PDB file of C-alpha atoms in Angstrom:
ATOM      1  CA  MET A   1     -15.835   4.251  -9.271  1.00 51.00           C
ATOM      2  CA  VAL A   2     -17.559   3.801  -5.838  1.00 47.00           C
ATOM      3  CA  ILE A   3     -17.227   0.855  -3.976  1.00 48.00           C
ATOM      4  CA  LEU A   4     -19.478  -0.599  -1.388  1.00 42.00           C
ATOM      5  CA  GLY A   5     -18.402  -2.969   1.169  1.00 40.00           C
ATOM      6  CA  LYS A   6     -16.173  -4.204  -1.837  1.00 51.00           C
ATOM      7  CA  ALA A   7     -12.853  -4.396  -2.368  1.00 89.00           C
ATOM      8  CA  LEU A   8     -12.049  -2.254  -6.138  1.00 92.00           C
ATOM      9  CA  SER A   9     -10.288  -5.555  -6.963  1.00 94.00           C
ATOM     10  CA  VAL A  10     -13.202  -7.493  -6.805  1.00 95.00           C
ATOM     11  CA  ALA A  11     -15.755  -4.945  -8.503  1.00 95.00           C
ATOM     12  CA  MET A  12     -13.200  -5.043 -11.446  1.00 96.00           C
ATOM     13  CA  ASN A  13     -12.781  -8.487 -11.567  1.00 97.00           C
ATOM     14  CA  ALA A  14      -8.439  -8.340 -10.840  1.00 97.00           C
ATOM     15  CA  ARG A  15      -6.784 -11.308 -10.367  1.00 96.00           C
ATOM     16  CA  THR A  16      -3.163 -12.758 -10.823  1.00 96.00           C
ATOM     17  CA  VAL A  17      -1.385 -15.293 -12.393  1.00 96.00           C
ATOM     18  CA  GLY A  18       1.614 -17.248 -12.453  1.00 94.00           C
ATOM     19  CA  SER A  19       4.864 -16.720  -9.862  1.00 80.00           C
ATOM     20  CA  GLY A  20       7.564 -15.918 -12.819  1.00 73.00           C
ATOM     21  CA  ALA A  21      10.677 -14.581 -11.586  1.00 74.00           C
ATOM     22  CA  GLY A  22      10.590 -11.892 -14.227  1.00 74.00           C
ATOM     23  CA  GLU A  23       8.747  -8.528 -14.091  1.00 88.00           C
ATOM     24  CA  THR A  24       5.400  -7.924 -12.557  1.00 95.00           C
ATOM     25  CA  VAL A  25       3.177  -6.951 -15.673  1.00 97.00           C
ATOM     26  CA  VAL A  26       0.188  -5.474 -15.464  1.00 98.00           C
ATOM     27  CA  LEU A  27      -2.748  -6.087 -18.934  1.00 98.00           C
ATOM     28  CA  ALA A  28      -5.454  -3.442 -19.531  1.00 98.00           C
ATOM     29  CA  HIS A  29      -8.025  -4.287 -22.622  1.00 98.00           C
ATOM     30  CA  GLY A  30      -9.817  -0.586 -24.200  1.00 98.00           C
ATOM     31  CA  LEU A  31     -13.174  -0.635 -25.630  1.00 98.00           C
ATOM     32  CA  GLY A  32     -14.987  -3.665 -25.756  1.00 96.00           C
ATOM     33  CA  THR A  33     -12.872  -5.803 -24.684  1.00 97.00           C
ATOM     34  CA  ASP A  34     -12.627  -7.404 -21.552  1.00 98.00           C
ATOM     35  CA  GLN A  35      -9.920  -9.763 -20.268  1.00 98.00           C
ATOM     36  CA  SER A  36     -10.126 -12.131 -21.622  1.00 97.00           C
ATOM     37  CA  LEU A  37      -8.621 -10.365 -24.810  1.00 97.00           C
ATOM     38  CA  TRP A  38      -5.447 -11.501 -23.256  1.00 98.00           C
ATOM     39  CA  ASP A  39      -6.152 -15.488 -23.773  1.00 98.00           C
ATOM     40  CA  LYS A  40      -3.992 -16.221 -25.992  1.00 98.00           C
ATOM     41  CA  ILE A  41      -0.877 -14.463 -24.498  1.00 98.00           C
ATOM     42  CA  LEU A  42      -1.091 -14.913 -21.057  1.00 98.00           C
ATOM     43  CA  PRO A  43      -0.020 -18.617 -20.498  1.00 96.00           C
ATOM     44  CA  ASP A  44       3.286 -17.931 -21.693  1.00 95.00           C
ATOM     45  CA  LEU A  45       3.805 -14.508 -20.141  1.00 96.00           C
ATOM     46  CA  ALA A  46       2.228 -16.013 -16.596  1.00 95.00           C
ATOM     47  CA  GLN A  47       5.509 -18.658 -16.993  1.00 93.00           C
ATOM     48  CA  ARG A  48       7.807 -16.018 -16.799  1.00 92.00           C
ATOM     49  CA  HIS A  49       6.247 -13.724 -15.205  1.00 94.00           C
ATOM     50  CA  ARG A  50       3.409 -12.298 -12.454  1.00 94.00           C
ATOM     51  CA  VAL A  51       0.709 -10.934 -14.691  1.00 97.00           C
ATOM     52  CA  VAL A  52      -2.087  -9.006 -13.013  1.00 97.00           C
ATOM     53  CA  LEU A  53      -5.411  -8.798 -15.317  1.00 98.00           C
ATOM     54  CA  PHE A  54      -8.952  -6.758 -14.733  1.00 98.00           C
ATOM     55  CA  ASP A  55     -12.068  -5.171 -16.606  1.00 98.00           C
ATOM     56  CA  TRP A  56     -12.548  -2.023 -17.004  1.00 98.00           C
ATOM     57  CA  SER A  57     -15.662  -0.974 -15.250  1.00 97.00           C
ATOM     58  CA  PHE A  58     -17.603  -0.048 -18.670  1.00 97.00           C
ATOM     59  CA  SER A  59     -16.869  -4.042 -19.241  1.00 97.00           C
ATOM     60  CA  GLY A  60     -19.546  -5.890 -19.873  1.00 96.00           C
ATOM     61  CA  ALA A  61     -18.200  -8.703 -17.958  1.00 96.00           C
ATOM     62  CA  VAL A  62     -18.094  -6.781 -14.735  1.00 96.00           C
ATOM     63  CA  LYS A  63     -21.215  -7.952 -12.975  1.00 91.00           C
ATOM     64  CA  ASP A  64     -22.149  -4.491 -11.370  1.00 91.00           C
ATOM     65  CA  PRO A  65     -23.619  -2.527 -14.637  1.00 88.00           C
ATOM     66  CA  SER A  66     -24.048   0.473 -11.604  1.00 90.00           C
ATOM     67  CA  LEU A  67     -19.898   0.618 -11.629  1.00 92.00           C
ATOM     68  CA  PHE A  68     -19.459   2.730 -14.115  1.00 96.00           C
ATOM     69  CA  ASP A  69     -21.001   6.076 -14.075  1.00 96.00           C
ATOM     70  CA  PRO A  70     -20.958   8.047 -17.063  1.00 97.00           C
ATOM     71  CA  ALA A  71     -20.433  11.193 -15.516  1.00 97.00           C
ATOM     72  CA  LYS A  72     -17.792  10.125 -13.308  1.00 96.00           C
ATOM     73  CA  TYR A  73     -16.095   8.662 -16.246  1.00 98.00           C
ATOM     74  CA  SER A  74     -16.464  12.007 -18.779  1.00 97.00           C
ATOM     75  CA  SER A  75     -12.398  11.229 -19.219  1.00 97.00           C
ATOM     76  CA  TYR A  76      -9.289   9.480 -19.083  1.00 98.00           C
ATOM     77  CA  ASP A  77      -8.436  10.824 -15.625  1.00 98.00           C
ATOM     78  CA  ALA A  78     -11.261   8.803 -13.783  1.00 97.00           C
ATOM     79  CA  PHE A  79      -9.885   5.661 -15.098  1.00 98.00           C
ATOM     80  CA  ALA A  80      -5.866   6.693 -14.412  1.00 98.00           C
ATOM     81  CA  ASP A  81      -7.553   7.006 -10.475  1.00 97.00           C
ATOM     82  CA  ASP A  82      -8.440   3.211 -10.740  1.00 97.00           C
ATOM     83  CA  LEU A  83      -5.587   2.050 -12.063  1.00 98.00           C
ATOM     84  CA  ILE A  84      -3.461   3.580  -8.905  1.00 97.00           C
ATOM     85  CA  SER A  85      -6.125   2.581  -6.434  1.00 96.00           C
ATOM     86  CA  LEU A  86      -6.122  -1.093  -7.867  1.00 96.00           C
ATOM     87  CA  MET A  87      -2.491  -1.270  -8.163  1.00 96.00           C
ATOM     88  CA  GLU A  88      -1.820   0.386  -4.409  1.00 94.00           C
ATOM     89  CA  GLU A  89      -4.831  -2.494  -3.252  1.00 94.00           C
ATOM     90  CA  MET A  90      -2.837  -5.644  -4.594  1.00 93.00           C
ATOM     91  CA  ASN A  91       0.626  -4.426  -2.973  1.00 91.00           C
ATOM     92  CA  LEU A  92       1.649  -3.221  -7.077  1.00 90.00           C
ATOM     93  CA  HIS A  93       3.084   0.089  -5.602  1.00 75.00           C
ATOM     94  CA  ARG A  94       5.995  -1.623  -3.343  1.00 70.00           C
ATOM     95  CA  SER A  95       8.178  -2.543  -6.648  1.00 75.00           C
ATOM     96  CA  SER A  96       7.614  -0.382 -10.063  1.00 81.00           C
ATOM     97  CA  SER A  97       5.511  -2.838 -12.578  1.00 94.00           C
ATOM     98  CA  VAL A  98       5.499  -3.216 -15.922  1.00 97.00           C
ATOM     99  CA  PHE A  99       1.856  -1.700 -17.943  1.00 98.00           C
ATOM    100  CA  VAL A 100       0.700  -3.057 -21.210  1.00 98.00           C
ATOM    101  CA  GLY A 101      -2.645  -0.844 -22.150  1.00 98.00           C
ATOM    102  CA  HIS A 102      -4.259  -1.076 -25.246  1.00 98.00           C
ATOM    103  CA  SER A 103      -5.874   1.048 -27.428  1.00 98.00           C
ATOM    104  CA  MET A 104      -7.827   3.639 -24.911  1.00 98.00           C
ATOM    105  CA  SER A 105      -5.842   1.797 -21.491  1.00 98.00           C
ATOM    106  CA  ALA A 106      -2.927   3.176 -23.233  1.00 98.00           C
ATOM    107  CA  MET A 107      -3.667   6.739 -22.678  1.00 98.00           C
ATOM    108  CA  ILE A 108      -4.895   5.844 -19.602  1.00 98.00           C
ATOM    109  CA  GLY A 109      -1.893   4.466 -18.160  1.00 98.00           C
ATOM    110  CA  CYS A 110       0.155   7.182 -19.280  1.00 98.00           C
ATOM    111  CA  ILE A 111      -1.654   9.798 -17.769  1.00 98.00           C
ATOM    112  CA  ALA A 112      -1.293   6.374 -14.288  1.00 98.00           C
ATOM    113  CA  SER A 113       2.291   6.978 -15.011  1.00 97.00           C
ATOM    114  CA  ILE A 114       2.510  11.333 -15.118  1.00 98.00           C
ATOM    115  CA  LYS A 115      -0.144  11.029 -11.607  1.00 97.00           C
ATOM    116  CA  ARG A 116       2.255   8.005  -9.219  1.00 96.00           C
ATOM    117  CA  PRO A 117       5.892   7.143 -11.898  1.00 96.00           C
ATOM    118  CA  GLU A 118       6.836   5.138  -9.076  1.00 95.00           C
ATOM    119  CA  LEU A 119       4.749   3.172  -9.993  1.00 96.00           C
ATOM    120  CA  PHE A 120       5.925   1.909 -13.173  1.00 96.00           C
ATOM    121  CA  LYS A 121       8.978   0.468 -14.606  1.00 96.00           C
ATOM    122  CA  ARG A 122       7.909   0.953 -18.060  1.00 97.00           C
ATOM    123  CA  LEU A 123       4.776   1.275 -21.001  1.00 98.00           C
ATOM    124  CA  ILE A 124       4.047  -0.574 -23.308  1.00 98.00           C
ATOM    125  CA  LEU A 125       1.702   0.931 -25.850  1.00 98.00           C
ATOM    126  CA  ILE A 126      -0.816  -1.258 -27.887  1.00 98.00           C
ATOM    127  CA  GLY A 127      -2.752   0.803 -30.611  1.00 98.00           C
ATOM    128  CA  ALA A 128      -2.649   3.724 -28.631  1.00 98.00           C
ATOM    129  CA  SER A 129      -3.493   7.220 -30.567  1.00 98.00           C
ATOM    130  CA  PRO A 130      -3.457  10.483 -27.743  1.00 98.00           C
ATOM    131  CA  ARG A 131      -6.481  12.271 -31.086  1.00 98.00           C
ATOM    132  CA  TYR A 132      -8.557  10.377 -33.183  1.00 98.00           C
ATOM    133  CA  ILE A 133      -9.833  13.455 -35.250  1.00 98.00           C
ATOM    134  CA  ASN A 134      -7.460  15.540 -37.554  1.00 98.00           C
ATOM    135  CA  SER A 135      -6.288  18.396 -37.380  1.00 96.00           C
ATOM    136  CA  GLU A 136      -4.138  20.283 -39.467  1.00 92.00           C
ATOM    137  CA  ASP A 137      -0.536  19.277 -38.474  1.00 93.00           C
ATOM    138  CA  TYR A 138      -2.154  16.510 -37.329  1.00 97.00           C
ATOM    139  CA  GLU A 139      -3.628  12.626 -38.798  1.00 98.00           C
ATOM    140  CA  GLY A 140      -5.772  11.323 -36.026  1.00 98.00           C
ATOM    141  CA  GLY A 141      -7.345   8.574 -38.998  1.00 97.00           C
ATOM    142  CA  PHE A 142     -10.799  10.440 -38.537  1.00 98.00           C
ATOM    143  CA  ASP A 143     -12.740  13.664 -39.571  1.00 97.00           C
ATOM    144  CA  ARG A 144     -14.933  15.202 -37.031  1.00 97.00           C
ATOM    145  CA  THR A 145     -17.558  14.334 -38.801  1.00 98.00           C
ATOM    146  CA  GLU A 146     -16.708  10.938 -39.455  1.00 98.00           C
ATOM    147  CA  VAL A 147     -16.423  10.808 -35.451  1.00 98.00           C
ATOM    148  CA  ASP A 148     -19.767  11.503 -35.085  1.00 98.00           C
ATOM    149  CA  LYS A 149     -21.584   9.844 -37.634  1.00 98.00           C
ATOM    150  CA  LEU A 150     -20.028   6.968 -35.840  1.00 98.00           C
ATOM    151  CA  LEU A 151     -20.918   8.204 -32.544  1.00 98.00           C
ATOM    152  CA  SER A 152     -24.602   8.206 -34.152  1.00 98.00           C
ATOM    153  CA  SER A 153     -24.471   4.742 -35.073  1.00 98.00           C
ATOM    154  CA  ILE A 154     -23.864   3.238 -31.963  1.00 98.00           C
ATOM    155  CA  GLU A 155     -26.848   5.362 -30.489  1.00 98.00           C
ATOM    156  CA  THR A 156     -29.162   4.727 -33.119  1.00 98.00           C
ATOM    157  CA  ASN A 157     -28.469   1.168 -32.926  1.00 98.00           C
ATOM    158  CA  PHE A 158     -25.762  -0.272 -30.696  1.00 98.00           C
ATOM    159  CA  HIS A 159     -25.703  -3.623 -31.885  1.00 97.00           C
ATOM    160  CA  GLU A 160     -25.997  -3.862 -35.820  1.00 98.00           C
ATOM    161  CA  TRP A 161     -22.800  -1.297 -35.495  1.00 98.00           C
ATOM    162  CA  ALA A 162     -20.777  -3.891 -33.504  1.00 98.00           C
ATOM    163  CA  SER A 163     -21.756  -6.390 -36.089  1.00 97.00           C
ATOM    164  CA  GLY A 164     -19.937  -3.865 -39.155  1.00 97.00           C
ATOM    165  CA  PHE A 165     -17.314  -2.786 -36.492  1.00 97.00           C
ATOM    166  CA  ALA A 166     -16.176  -5.737 -35.552  1.00 98.00           C
ATOM    167  CA  PRO A 167     -14.814  -6.934 -38.862  1.00 97.00           C
ATOM    168  CA  LEU A 168     -12.934  -3.447 -39.130  1.00 97.00           C
ATOM    169  CA  ALA A 169     -10.971  -3.277 -36.125  1.00 98.00           C
ATOM    170  CA  VAL A 170      -9.678  -7.094 -35.898  1.00 98.00           C
ATOM    171  CA  ASN A 171      -9.220  -7.229 -40.088  1.00 96.00           C
ATOM    172  CA  SER A 172      -9.037 -10.987 -39.981  1.00 94.00           C
ATOM    173  CA  PRO A 173     -11.260 -11.871 -43.001  1.00 92.00           C
ATOM    174  CA  ASP A 174      -9.577 -16.054 -42.558  1.00 92.00           C
ATOM    175  CA  ASP A 175     -10.521 -15.870 -39.248  1.00 95.00           C
ATOM    176  CA  PRO A 176     -14.011 -15.443 -38.615  1.00 95.00           C
ATOM    177  CA  LEU A 177     -13.739 -17.045 -34.600  1.00 96.00           C
ATOM    178  CA  LEU A 178     -11.676 -13.777 -33.987  1.00 97.00           C
ATOM    179  CA  VAL A 179     -13.779 -11.613 -34.934  1.00 97.00           C
ATOM    180  CA  ALA A 180     -16.870 -13.380 -33.013  1.00 97.00           C
ATOM    181  CA  LYS A 181     -15.195 -12.835 -30.323  1.00 96.00           C
ATOM    182  CA  PHE A 182     -14.367  -9.352 -30.852  1.00 97.00           C
ATOM    183  CA  ARG A 183     -17.979  -8.424 -31.475  1.00 97.00           C
ATOM    184  CA  ASP A 184     -18.887 -10.655 -28.806  1.00 97.00           C
ATOM    185  CA  CYS A 185     -17.489  -9.309 -26.133  1.00 97.00           C
ATOM    186  CA  LEU A 186     -18.480  -5.519 -27.560  1.00 97.00           C
ATOM    187  CA  GLN A 187     -22.393  -6.547 -27.985  1.00 97.00           C
ATOM    188  CA  ARG A 188     -22.030  -7.876 -23.709  1.00 96.00           C
ATOM    189  CA  MET A 189     -20.966  -4.086 -23.033  1.00 97.00           C
ATOM    190  CA  SER A 190     -24.606  -1.491 -21.839  1.00 96.00           C
ATOM    191  CA  PRO A 191     -25.768   0.445 -25.335  1.00 97.00           C
ATOM    192  CA  GLU A 192     -25.423   3.116 -23.260  1.00 97.00           C
ATOM    193  CA  ALA A 193     -22.179   2.176 -21.504  1.00 97.00           C
ATOM    194  CA  ALA A 194     -20.361   1.625 -24.946  1.00 98.00           C
ATOM    195  CA  LEU A 195     -22.016   5.120 -26.189  1.00 98.00           C
ATOM    196  CA  ALA A 196     -19.926   6.636 -22.854  1.00 98.00           C
ATOM    197  CA  VAL A 197     -16.903   5.432 -23.762  1.00 98.00           C
ATOM    198  CA  ALA A 198     -16.706   5.878 -27.559  1.00 98.00           C
ATOM    199  CA  ARG A 199     -17.540   9.360 -26.860  1.00 98.00           C
ATOM    200  CA  VAL A 200     -14.717  10.097 -24.492  1.00 98.00           C
ATOM    201  CA  VAL A 201     -12.805   7.783 -26.602  1.00 98.00           C
ATOM    202  CA  PHE A 202     -12.803   9.108 -30.104  1.00 98.00           C
ATOM    203  CA  ARG A 203     -13.308  12.760 -28.582  1.00 98.00           C
ATOM    204  CA  SER A 204     -10.088  12.760 -26.821  1.00 97.00           C
ATOM    205  CA  ASP A 205      -7.359  14.399 -27.330  1.00 98.00           C
ATOM    206  CA  HIS A 206      -3.870  14.272 -25.140  1.00 98.00           C
ATOM    207  CA  ARG A 207      -1.221  15.166 -26.974  1.00 98.00           C
ATOM    208  CA  GLU A 208       0.215  18.037 -24.892  1.00 97.00           C
ATOM    209  CA  MET A 209      -0.027  15.630 -21.759  1.00 97.00           C
ATOM    210  CA  LEU A 210       2.404  13.375 -23.775  1.00 98.00           C
ATOM    211  CA  GLU A 211       5.323  15.424 -22.926  1.00 97.00           C
ATOM    212  CA  LYS A 212       5.166  14.704 -19.442  1.00 98.00           C
ATOM    213  CA  VAL A 213       5.723  11.096 -19.474  1.00 98.00           C
ATOM    214  CA  VAL A 214       8.831  10.166 -17.716  1.00 97.00           C
ATOM    215  CA  ILE A 215       8.471   6.432 -18.125  1.00 97.00           C
ATOM    216  CA  PRO A 216      10.151   4.936 -20.911  1.00 97.00           C
ATOM    217  CA  CYS A 217       7.633   3.314 -23.155  1.00 98.00           C
ATOM    218  CA  THR A 218       7.928   0.397 -26.008  1.00 98.00           C
ATOM    219  CA  ILE A 219       4.869   1.846 -28.473  1.00 98.00           C
ATOM    220  CA  ILE A 220       3.419  -1.336 -30.834  1.00 98.00           C
ATOM    221  CA  GLN A 221       1.659  -0.546 -33.633  1.00 98.00           C
ATOM    222  CA  THR A 222       0.249  -2.476 -36.371  1.00 98.00           C
ATOM    223  CA  PRO A 223      -0.320  -2.109 -40.355  1.00 95.00           C
ATOM    224  CA  ASP A 224      -3.852  -1.509 -41.304  1.00 93.00           C
ATOM    225  CA  ASP A 225      -5.118  -0.369 -38.076  1.00 97.00           C
ATOM    226  CA  VAL A 226      -8.348   0.916 -38.767  1.00 96.00           C
ATOM    227  CA  ALA A 227      -8.759   3.599 -35.572  1.00 97.00           C
ATOM    228  CA  VAL A 228      -5.096   3.992 -36.067  1.00 98.00           C
ATOM    229  CA  PRO A 229      -3.166   5.304 -38.835  1.00 97.00           C
ATOM    230  CA  ASP A 230       0.867   4.094 -38.901  1.00 96.00           C
ATOM    231  CA  SER A 231       2.492   7.615 -38.720  1.00 97.00           C
ATOM    232  CA  VAL A 232       0.937   7.821 -34.777  1.00 98.00           C
ATOM    233  CA  ALA A 233       3.284   5.376 -33.517  1.00 98.00           C
ATOM    234  CA  GLY A 234       6.458   8.007 -35.184  1.00 98.00           C
ATOM    235  CA  TYR A 235       3.907  10.857 -33.385  1.00 98.00           C
ATOM    236  CA  LEU A 236       3.636   9.424 -29.920  1.00 98.00           C
ATOM    237  CA  GLN A 237       7.923   8.373 -29.973  1.00 98.00           C
ATOM    238  CA  ASN A 238       8.602  12.077 -30.896  1.00 98.00           C
ATOM    239  CA  LYS A 239       6.462  13.644 -28.370  1.00 98.00           C
ATOM    240  CA  ILE A 240       6.648  11.245 -24.836  1.00 98.00           C
ATOM    241  CA  LYS A 241       9.451  13.244 -22.784  1.00 93.00           C
ATOM    242  CA  ALA A 242      11.327   9.706 -21.934  1.00 96.00           C
ATOM    243  CA  GLU A 243      13.227   7.137 -23.857  1.00 96.00           C
ATOM    244  CA  SER A 244      10.594   5.363 -26.265  1.00 97.00           C
ATOM    245  CA  THR A 245      10.939   2.572 -29.032  1.00 97.00           C
ATOM    246  CA  VAL A 246       8.173   1.369 -31.915  1.00 98.00           C
ATOM    247  CA  GLU A 247       7.977  -1.483 -32.244  1.00 98.00           C
ATOM    248  CA  ILE A 248       5.823  -2.811 -35.226  1.00 97.00           C
ATOM    249  CA  VAL A 249       4.279  -6.008 -35.485  1.00 98.00           C
ATOM    250  CA  GLU A 250       2.811  -7.158 -39.161  1.00 96.00           C
ATOM    251  CA  THR A 251      -0.434  -8.423 -38.467  1.00 96.00           C
ATOM    252  CA  PRO A 252      -3.192  -5.996 -40.024  1.00 95.00           C
ATOM    253  CA  GLY A 253      -6.011  -4.430 -37.694  1.00 97.00           C
ATOM    254  CA  HIS A 254      -5.841  -3.132 -34.178  1.00 98.00           C
ATOM    255  CA  PHE A 255      -5.846  -6.763 -32.047  1.00 98.00           C
ATOM    256  CA  PRO A 256      -2.135  -8.053 -32.386  1.00 98.00           C
ATOM    257  CA  MET A 257      -2.846  -9.918 -29.221  1.00 98.00           C
ATOM    258  CA  LEU A 258      -5.737 -11.823 -31.313  1.00 98.00           C
ATOM    259  CA  THR A 259      -3.840 -12.019 -35.077  1.00 97.00           C
ATOM    260  CA  ALA A 260      -0.362 -12.644 -34.333  1.00 98.00           C
ATOM    261  CA  PRO A 261       0.185 -13.420 -30.712  1.00 98.00           C
ATOM    262  CA  LEU A 262       3.420 -14.588 -30.833  1.00 98.00           C
ATOM    263  CA  ARG A 263       4.471 -12.005 -32.718  1.00 98.00           C
ATOM    264  CA  LEU A 264       3.351  -9.892 -29.932  1.00 98.00           C
ATOM    265  CA  LEU A 265       4.549 -12.122 -27.588  1.00 98.00           C
ATOM    266  CA  GLU A 266       8.338 -11.585 -29.268  1.00 97.00           C
ATOM    267  CA  VAL A 267       7.776  -7.588 -29.081  1.00 97.00           C
ATOM    268  CA  LEU A 268       6.853  -7.822 -25.334  1.00 97.00           C
ATOM    269  CA  ALA A 269       9.786 -10.186 -24.660  1.00 95.00           C
ATOM    270  CA  GLY A 270      12.377  -7.935 -25.738  1.00 95.00           C
ATOM    271  CA  ALA A 271      11.009  -4.758 -24.166  1.00 95.00           C
ATOM    272  CA  LEU A 272      10.423  -6.289 -21.003  1.00 93.00           C
ATOM    273  CA  ALA A 273      14.232  -8.241 -21.413  1.00 88.00           C
ATOM    274  CA  SER A 274      15.270  -3.901 -22.074  1.00 78.00           C
ATOM    275  CA  ASP A 275      14.343  -3.745 -18.292  1.00 68.00           C
ATOM    276  CA  LEU A 276      16.678  -6.166 -16.513  1.00 58.00           C
TER     277      LEU A 276
END
């Protein structure tokens, strides 16, 4: 991200909430969302921890859409570099932090931890996947033709695709407001940014990187996640070099912070307590 005349933290809407004595916790959202994704769990976390939130450059919450350059952000590496720069700017390099990454941000956090392991005390990976396309020895959840069709739908009619994808991803038919929250957030993205980031996400393959992760990890998986099969959590645990544990949050869909915030807080509290 090229920032002219203003700090990266300002451009990314970064803010710090809480002043608890516990670990500093960095929350990173995924594709189609922004930092409001964490609203249901933020008050509780902020009572115990210093919590850092921000918006990725592709987010509809970022005021200057020119900050997102599809050519630059053609891989997760550029996002990881932004994360590192943001943490340094906010003086998080003085003591290691716990990074909580949802969806694509989980792998971004892993990459950043490989580049700068001293910045991280623990990685908490929610709905993480190193690869979304199936192969002979790996279940990613999508055939290549399904990914191509998904990307074509985004390119042809982004808003129609978003309206159809949101209920599948949230998977909360009894609470349409949660579906609406994600849908509205997703539709605030520019169609061009949405397509560019979706291409990076759904065509990514970071399986070979996992053995380089040396920071302890907590892997959080939900059943019936349209984007990430149950088997991926075990795959991550087996491939990550560092000590890692798998926690299942019993709520369907890709967004436990929306559909099961209390249960997610319990899991987060356990992971954070393990580092004391």
